[in-house]
Coordinates of C-alpha atoms in Angstrom, one line a residue:
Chain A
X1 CA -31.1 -9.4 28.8
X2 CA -31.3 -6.7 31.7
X3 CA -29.0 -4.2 32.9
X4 CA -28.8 -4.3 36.7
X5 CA -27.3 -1.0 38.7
X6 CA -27.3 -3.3 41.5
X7 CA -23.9 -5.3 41.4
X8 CA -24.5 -7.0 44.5
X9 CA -28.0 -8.1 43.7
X10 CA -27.2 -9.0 40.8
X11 CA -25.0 -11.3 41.8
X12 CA -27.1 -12.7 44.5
X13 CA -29.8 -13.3 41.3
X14 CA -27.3 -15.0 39.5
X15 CA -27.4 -18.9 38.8
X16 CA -24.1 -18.7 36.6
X17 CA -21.4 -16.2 36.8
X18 CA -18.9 -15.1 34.2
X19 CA -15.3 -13.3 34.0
X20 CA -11.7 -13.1 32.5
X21 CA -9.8 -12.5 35.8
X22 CA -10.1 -14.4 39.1
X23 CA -13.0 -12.5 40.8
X24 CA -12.4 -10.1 43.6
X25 CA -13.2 -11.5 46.8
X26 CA -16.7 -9.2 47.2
X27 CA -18.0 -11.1 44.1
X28 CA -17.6 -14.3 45.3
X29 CA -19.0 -13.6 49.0
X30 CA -22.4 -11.9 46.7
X31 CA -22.7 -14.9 45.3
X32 CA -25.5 -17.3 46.2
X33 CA -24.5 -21.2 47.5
X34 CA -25.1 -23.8 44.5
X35 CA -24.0 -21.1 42.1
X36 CA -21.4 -21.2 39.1
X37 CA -18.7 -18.9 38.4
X38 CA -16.5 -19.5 34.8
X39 CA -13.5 -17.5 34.6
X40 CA -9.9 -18.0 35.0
X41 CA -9.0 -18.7 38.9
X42 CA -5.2 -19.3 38.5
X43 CA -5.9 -21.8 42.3
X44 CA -2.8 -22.2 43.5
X45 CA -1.6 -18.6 44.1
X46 CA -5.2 -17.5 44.5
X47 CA -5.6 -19.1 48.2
X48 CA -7.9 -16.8 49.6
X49 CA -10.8 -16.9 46.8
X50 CA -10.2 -20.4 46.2
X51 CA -11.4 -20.8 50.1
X52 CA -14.0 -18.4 49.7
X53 CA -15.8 -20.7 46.5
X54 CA -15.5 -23.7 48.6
X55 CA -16.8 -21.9 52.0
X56 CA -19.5 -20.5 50.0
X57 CA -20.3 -23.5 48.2
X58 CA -19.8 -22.1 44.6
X59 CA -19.5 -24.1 41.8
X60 CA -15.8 -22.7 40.0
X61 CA -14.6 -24.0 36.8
X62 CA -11.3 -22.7 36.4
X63 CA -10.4 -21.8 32.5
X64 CA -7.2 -22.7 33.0
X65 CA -7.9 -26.1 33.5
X66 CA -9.6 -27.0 30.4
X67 CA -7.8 -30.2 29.8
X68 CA -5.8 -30.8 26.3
X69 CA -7.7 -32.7 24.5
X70 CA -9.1 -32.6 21.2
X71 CA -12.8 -32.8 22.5
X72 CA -11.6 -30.1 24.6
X73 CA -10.0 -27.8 22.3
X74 CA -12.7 -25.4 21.4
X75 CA -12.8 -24.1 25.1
X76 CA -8.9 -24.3 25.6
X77 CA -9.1 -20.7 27.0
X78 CA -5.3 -20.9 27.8
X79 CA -4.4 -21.8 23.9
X80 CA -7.2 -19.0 22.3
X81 CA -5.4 -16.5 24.6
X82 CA -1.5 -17.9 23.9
X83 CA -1.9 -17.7 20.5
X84 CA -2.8 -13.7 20.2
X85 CA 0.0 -13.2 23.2
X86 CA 2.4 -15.4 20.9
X87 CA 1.8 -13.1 18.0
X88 CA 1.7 -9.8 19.6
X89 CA 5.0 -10.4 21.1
X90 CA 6.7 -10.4 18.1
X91 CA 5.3 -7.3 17.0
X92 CA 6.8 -5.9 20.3
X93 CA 9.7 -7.1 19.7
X94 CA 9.8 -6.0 16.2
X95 CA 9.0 -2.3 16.9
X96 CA 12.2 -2.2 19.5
X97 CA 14.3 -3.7 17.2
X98 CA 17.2 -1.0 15.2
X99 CA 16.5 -3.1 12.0
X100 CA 13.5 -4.7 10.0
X101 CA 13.1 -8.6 10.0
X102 CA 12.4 -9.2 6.3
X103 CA 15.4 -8.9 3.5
X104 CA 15.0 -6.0 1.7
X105 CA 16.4 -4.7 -2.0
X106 CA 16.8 -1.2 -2.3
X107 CA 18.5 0.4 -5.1
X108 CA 22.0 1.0 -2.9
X109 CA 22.3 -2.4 -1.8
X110 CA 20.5 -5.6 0.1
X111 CA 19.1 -5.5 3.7
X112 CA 19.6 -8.4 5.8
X113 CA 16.5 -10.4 7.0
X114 CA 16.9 -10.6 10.6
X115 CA 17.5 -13.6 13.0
X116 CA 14.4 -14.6 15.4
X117 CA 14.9 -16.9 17.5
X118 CA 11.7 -18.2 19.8
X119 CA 12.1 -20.7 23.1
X120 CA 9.4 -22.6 24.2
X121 CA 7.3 -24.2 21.4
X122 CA 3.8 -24.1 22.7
X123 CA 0.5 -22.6 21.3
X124 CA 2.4 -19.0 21.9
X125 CA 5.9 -19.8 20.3
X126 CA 4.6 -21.9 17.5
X127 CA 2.4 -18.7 16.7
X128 CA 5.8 -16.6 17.7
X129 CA 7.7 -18.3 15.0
X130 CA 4.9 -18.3 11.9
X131 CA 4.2 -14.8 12.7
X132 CA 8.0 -13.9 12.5
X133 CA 8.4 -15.5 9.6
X134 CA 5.3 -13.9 8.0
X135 CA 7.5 -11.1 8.4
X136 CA 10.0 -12.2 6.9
X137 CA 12.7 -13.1 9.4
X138 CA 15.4 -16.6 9.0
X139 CA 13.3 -18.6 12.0
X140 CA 14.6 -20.5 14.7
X141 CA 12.9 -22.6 17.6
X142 CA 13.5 -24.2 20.5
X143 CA 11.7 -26.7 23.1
X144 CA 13.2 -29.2 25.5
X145 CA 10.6 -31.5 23.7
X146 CA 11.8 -32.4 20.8
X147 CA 8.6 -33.6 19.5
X148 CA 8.2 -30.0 18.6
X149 CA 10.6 -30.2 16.1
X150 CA 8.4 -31.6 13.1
X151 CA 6.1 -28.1 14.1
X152 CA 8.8 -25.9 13.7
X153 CA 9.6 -26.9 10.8
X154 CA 6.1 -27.1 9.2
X155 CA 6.4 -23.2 10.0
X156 CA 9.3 -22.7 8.4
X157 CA 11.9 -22.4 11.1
X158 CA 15.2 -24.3 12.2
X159 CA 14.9 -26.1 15.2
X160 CA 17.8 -26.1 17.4
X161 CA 18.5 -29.0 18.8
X162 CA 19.8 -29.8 22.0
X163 CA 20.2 -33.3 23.1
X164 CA 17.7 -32.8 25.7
X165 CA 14.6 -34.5 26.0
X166 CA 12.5 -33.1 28.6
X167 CA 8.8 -34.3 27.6
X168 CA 6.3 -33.6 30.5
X169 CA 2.8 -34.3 31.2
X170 CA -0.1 -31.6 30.1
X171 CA 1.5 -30.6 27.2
X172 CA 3.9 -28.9 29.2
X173 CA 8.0 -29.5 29.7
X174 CA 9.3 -31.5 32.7
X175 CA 11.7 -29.2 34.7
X176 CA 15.3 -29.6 33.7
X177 CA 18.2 -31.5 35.8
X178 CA 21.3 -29.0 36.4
X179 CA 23.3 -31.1 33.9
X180 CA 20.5 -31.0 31.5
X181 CA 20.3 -27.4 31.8
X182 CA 24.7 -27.1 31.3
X183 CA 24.4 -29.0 28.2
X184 CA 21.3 -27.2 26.4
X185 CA 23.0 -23.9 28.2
X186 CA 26.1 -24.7 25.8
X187 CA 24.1 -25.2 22.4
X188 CA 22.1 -22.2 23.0
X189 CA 24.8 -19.5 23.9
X190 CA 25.8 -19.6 20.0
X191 CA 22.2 -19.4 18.9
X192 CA 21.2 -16.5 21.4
X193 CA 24.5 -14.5 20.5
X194 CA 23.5 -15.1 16.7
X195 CA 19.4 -13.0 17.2
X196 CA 18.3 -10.1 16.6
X197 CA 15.1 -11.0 18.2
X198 CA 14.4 -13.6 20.8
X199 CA 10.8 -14.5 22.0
X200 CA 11.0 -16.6 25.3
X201 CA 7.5 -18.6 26.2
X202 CA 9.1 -21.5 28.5
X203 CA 6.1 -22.2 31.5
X204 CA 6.1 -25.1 33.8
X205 CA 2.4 -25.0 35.4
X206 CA 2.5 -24.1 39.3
X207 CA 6.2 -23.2 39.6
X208 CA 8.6 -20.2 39.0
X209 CA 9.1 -19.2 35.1
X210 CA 12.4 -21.4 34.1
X211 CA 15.2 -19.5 33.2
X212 CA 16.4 -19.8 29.9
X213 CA 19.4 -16.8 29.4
X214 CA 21.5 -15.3 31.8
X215 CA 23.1 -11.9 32.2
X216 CA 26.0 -13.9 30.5
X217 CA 24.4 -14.8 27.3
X218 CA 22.9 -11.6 27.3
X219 CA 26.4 -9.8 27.7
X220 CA 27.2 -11.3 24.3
X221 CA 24.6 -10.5 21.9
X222 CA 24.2 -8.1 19.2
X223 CA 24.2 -4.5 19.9
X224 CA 20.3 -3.3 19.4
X225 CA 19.3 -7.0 20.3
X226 CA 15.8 -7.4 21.7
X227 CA 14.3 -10.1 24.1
X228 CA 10.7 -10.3 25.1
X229 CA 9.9 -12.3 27.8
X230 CA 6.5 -14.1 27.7
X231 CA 7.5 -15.5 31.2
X232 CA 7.7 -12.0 32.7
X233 CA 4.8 -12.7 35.2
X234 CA 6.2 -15.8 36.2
X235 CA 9.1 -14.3 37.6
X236 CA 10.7 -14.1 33.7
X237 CA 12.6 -16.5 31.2
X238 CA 15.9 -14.2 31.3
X239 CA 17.9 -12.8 34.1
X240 CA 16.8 -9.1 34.7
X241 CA 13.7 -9.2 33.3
X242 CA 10.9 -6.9 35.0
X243 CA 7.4 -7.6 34.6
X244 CA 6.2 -5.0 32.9
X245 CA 8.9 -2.7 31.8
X246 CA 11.0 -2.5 29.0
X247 CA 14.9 -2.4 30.4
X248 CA 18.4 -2.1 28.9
X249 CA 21.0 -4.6 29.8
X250 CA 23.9 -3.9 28.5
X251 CA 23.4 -4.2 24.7
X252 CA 20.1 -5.8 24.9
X253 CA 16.5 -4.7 25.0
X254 CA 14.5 -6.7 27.5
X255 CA 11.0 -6.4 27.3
X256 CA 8.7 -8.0 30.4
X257 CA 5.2 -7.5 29.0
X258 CA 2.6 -8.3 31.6
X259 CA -1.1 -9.4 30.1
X260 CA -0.3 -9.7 26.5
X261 CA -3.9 -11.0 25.4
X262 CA -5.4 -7.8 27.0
X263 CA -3.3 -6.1 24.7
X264 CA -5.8 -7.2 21.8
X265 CA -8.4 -7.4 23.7
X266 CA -11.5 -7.2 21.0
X267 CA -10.2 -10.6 19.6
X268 CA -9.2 -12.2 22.7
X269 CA -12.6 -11.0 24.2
X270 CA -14.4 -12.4 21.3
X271 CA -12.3 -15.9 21.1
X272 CA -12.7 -16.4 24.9
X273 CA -16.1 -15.6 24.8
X274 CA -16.8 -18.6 22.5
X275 CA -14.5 -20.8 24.8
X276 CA -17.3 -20.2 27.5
X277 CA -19.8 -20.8 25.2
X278 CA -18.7 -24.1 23.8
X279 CA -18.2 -24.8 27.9
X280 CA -21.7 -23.6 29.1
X281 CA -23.2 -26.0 26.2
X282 CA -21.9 -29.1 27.8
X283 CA -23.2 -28.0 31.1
X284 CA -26.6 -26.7 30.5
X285 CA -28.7 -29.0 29.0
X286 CA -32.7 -28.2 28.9
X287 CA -32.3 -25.4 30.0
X288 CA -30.7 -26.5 33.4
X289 CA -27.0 -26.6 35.1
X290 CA -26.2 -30.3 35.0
X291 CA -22.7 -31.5 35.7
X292 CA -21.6 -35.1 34.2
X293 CA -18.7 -35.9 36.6
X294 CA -18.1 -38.9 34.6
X295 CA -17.0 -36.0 31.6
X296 CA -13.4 -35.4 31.5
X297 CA -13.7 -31.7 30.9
X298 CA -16.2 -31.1 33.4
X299 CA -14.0 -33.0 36.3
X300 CA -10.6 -31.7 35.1
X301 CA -11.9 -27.8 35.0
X302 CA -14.0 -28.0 38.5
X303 CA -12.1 -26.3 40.8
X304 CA -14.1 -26.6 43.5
X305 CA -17.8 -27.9 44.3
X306 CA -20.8 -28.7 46.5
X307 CA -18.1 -27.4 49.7
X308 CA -14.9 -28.9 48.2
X309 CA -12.0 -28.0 46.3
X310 CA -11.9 -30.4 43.3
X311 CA -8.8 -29.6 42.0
X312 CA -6.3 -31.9 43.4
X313 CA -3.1 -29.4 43.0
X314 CA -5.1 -26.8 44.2
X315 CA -6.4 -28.5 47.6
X316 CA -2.7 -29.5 47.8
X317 CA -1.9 -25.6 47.7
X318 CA -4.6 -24.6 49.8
X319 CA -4.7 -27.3 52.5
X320 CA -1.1 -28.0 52.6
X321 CA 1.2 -25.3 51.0
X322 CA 4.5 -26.8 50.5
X323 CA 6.8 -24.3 52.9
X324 CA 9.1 -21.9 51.3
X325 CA 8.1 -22.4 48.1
X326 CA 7.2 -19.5 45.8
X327 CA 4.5 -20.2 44.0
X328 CA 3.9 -18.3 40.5
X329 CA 1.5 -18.1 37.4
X330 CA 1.7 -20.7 34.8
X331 CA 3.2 -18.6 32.4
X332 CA 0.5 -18.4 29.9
X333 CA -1.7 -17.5 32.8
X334 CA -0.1 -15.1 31.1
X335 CA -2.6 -13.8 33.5
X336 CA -3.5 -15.6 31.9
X337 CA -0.2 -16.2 30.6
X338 CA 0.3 -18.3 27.4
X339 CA 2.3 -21.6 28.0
X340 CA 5.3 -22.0 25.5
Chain B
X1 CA -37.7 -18.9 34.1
X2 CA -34.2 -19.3 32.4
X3 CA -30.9 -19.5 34.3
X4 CA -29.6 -16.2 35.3
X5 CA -26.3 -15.8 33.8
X6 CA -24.6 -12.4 35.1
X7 CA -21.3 -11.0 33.3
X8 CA -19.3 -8.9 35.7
X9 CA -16.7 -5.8 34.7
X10 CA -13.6 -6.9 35.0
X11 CA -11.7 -5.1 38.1
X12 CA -8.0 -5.5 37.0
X13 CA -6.5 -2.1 36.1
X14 CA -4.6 -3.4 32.8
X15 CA -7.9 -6.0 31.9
X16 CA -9.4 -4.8 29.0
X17 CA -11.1 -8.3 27.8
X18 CA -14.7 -8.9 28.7
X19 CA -15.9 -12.5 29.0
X20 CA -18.5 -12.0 26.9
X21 CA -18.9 -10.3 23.6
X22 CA -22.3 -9.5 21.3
X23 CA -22.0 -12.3 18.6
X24 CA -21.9 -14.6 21.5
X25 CA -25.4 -13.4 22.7
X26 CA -27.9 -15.3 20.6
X27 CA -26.6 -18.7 21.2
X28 CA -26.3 -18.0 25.0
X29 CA -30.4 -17.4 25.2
X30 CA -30.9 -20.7 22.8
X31 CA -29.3 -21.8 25.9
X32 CA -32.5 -21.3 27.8
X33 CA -29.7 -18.0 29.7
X34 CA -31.0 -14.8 30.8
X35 CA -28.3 -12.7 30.5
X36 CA -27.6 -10.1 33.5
X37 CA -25.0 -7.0 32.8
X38 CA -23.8 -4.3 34.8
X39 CA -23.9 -0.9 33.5
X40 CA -22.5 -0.4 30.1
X41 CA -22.0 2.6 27.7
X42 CA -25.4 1.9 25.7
X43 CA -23.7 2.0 22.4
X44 CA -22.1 -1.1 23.7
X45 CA -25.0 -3.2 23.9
X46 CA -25.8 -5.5 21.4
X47 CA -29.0 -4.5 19.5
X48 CA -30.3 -8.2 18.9
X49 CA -32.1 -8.6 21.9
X50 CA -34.7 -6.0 23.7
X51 CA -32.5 -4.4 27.0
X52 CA -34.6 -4.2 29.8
X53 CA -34.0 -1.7 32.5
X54 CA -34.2 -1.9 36.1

């Protein structure tokens, strides 16, 4: 191990690079052709550096990518970072909030537990929902795939159901039709009006955060109420949110929290560290880079290689950017930002 | 000669996450890595390998 004052020739020297964040242009351009770089590279609203890996013939595996499967699951970078984010949210919440979650006997009376209320089941909201209830809150989740009901209520939470079955690919949620999104709209007015604490987490990869409550819904809940949006950076899972900050509407707290994992960053440092590891193991082998392009994880977390962007939604982006369309972080990106 | 594996500091104002932490180390260089870092506080740096400056 050396320590080398010299970023630049440093990177020159190096055969394999490694970061959290996509890497400033300058890194990539010190970088020499036929080398690696492992980090998160969030492609398709990264255009520039994505160019700049294939131009200088880099080898990229993008974090983000790390396909969901159970071979797969000790690198998941996205999942190891979601799950902290899922937990610290609550806390966040829970520190804004007029009132404590668990029920409480005191000697001049009972305290109500309070009602949390997560949306978007993924890695983050499942670990929303067991970390509320460790707290002591009454529980409920929801997901447009209602295959997450069974993990609700292994935590201990309702799940509210809807009607709606919205089952993507990836692990993720298909986006909703507008009738879709009126009738689950109708079930969850009641249910938002009813929290004290909401947790939103709802992602779909490539495209703006969907929105789950609107000013309206918002208008009607509890004085002191809190949201946090986990889909801040993504353009936010509730009307008003602000990446970010913390804002008042109306009666509600809405918090935009930008980064969450960064927030705990000794833990998240230290599981995403071993996510590289467990990656660099399947491509070094005697003590030389070799890629298997025949391996699912290698071929699904290239991003681009030998001149060419591997990534077949992110050539799409880069070669042929679909006009007028925004395009955001996945939300667990959260900057990675956790997925629900 | 092992491969050169360089960790960079991360440039992002609210990034406080490094991509690789101390425990990690040992099984890296079983890897056959040699690990390059830029400029740390020294009581940051793991004491399980020798540091060599440059």
């Amino acid at each position: 191990m050396s320590i080398q004052p010299d970023k630049t020739a440093m990177l020159n020297a190096a055969d394999i690079v490694l970061a959290v964040e996509p890497p400033e242009l300058d890194v990539v351009r010190a970088m020499k052709p036929g080398s690696v770089l492992v980090s998160f590279l969030y492609g398709r609203n990264n255009i520039e550096l994505v160019k700049a890996l294939r131009d200088g013939k880099i080898t990229a595996f993008a974090m983000e990518q790390i396909p969901r499967i159970s071979r797969a699951q000790a690198m998941d970078a996205l999942s190891s970072q979601a799950t902290l984010a899922g937990y610290y949210a609550v806390l966040l919440g829970s520190v804004s909030m007029p009132k404590i979650l668990p029920m409480m006997t005191t000697a001049v009376g009972s305290l109500r537990a309070a009602q949390v209320l997560v949306m978007g089941l993924g890695v983050a909201g499942l670990q929303a929902l067991a970390t509320a209830r460790r707290l002591g809150a009454i529980t409920e989740g929801y997901d447009v795939r209602p295959e997450t009901r069974d993990e609700a209520h292994s935590l201990g939470a309702k799940f509210v159901e809807t009607g709606v079955d919205a089952t993507g690919q990836g692990g993720y949620a298909r986006e909703l039709t507008a009738e879709e999104k009126a009738k689950v709209r109708a079930v969850l007015t009641d249910h938002i009006a009813k929290a004290d604490l909401i947790v939103t987490t709802a992602a779909v990869p490539g495209r703006k955060a969907p929105r789950l409550i609107d000013a309206e819904q918002i208008a009607r809940m509890k004085p002191g109420a809190v949201i946090v949006d986990m889909g801040a950076e993504g353009g936010g899972n509730c009307e008003g949110t602000k990446a970010g900050e913390t804002v008042k509407v109306g009666p509600t707290t809405l918090i935009g929290p930008v980064n969450l994992p960064s927030s705990l960053a000794e833990q998240a440092s230290e599981l995403y560290s071993k996510n590289i590891l467990n990656l660099l193991e399947q491509i070094i082998k005697d003590g030389k880079v070799t890629l298997d392009m025949t391996d699912e994880v290698i071929a699904k977390t290239l991003a681009t290689h030998d001149g060419a962007i591997t990534a077949e939604p992110v050539r799409e982006a880069v070669e042929s950017p679909p006009a007028g369309q925004p395009v955001v972080p996945e939300a667990a990106s959260v900057s990675p930002t956790p997925k629900g | 000669m092992g491969i050169k594996v360089a960790v960079i500091k991360e440039s992002g104002a609210q990034e406080r996450r490094v991509a690789l932490v101390p425990s990690v180390v040992p099984r890296i260089a079983k890897l056959g890595c040699d690990l390059l870092l830029e400029p740390v506080p020294e009581r940051l740096l793991p004491t399980l390998t020798p540091v060599t400056r440059m």
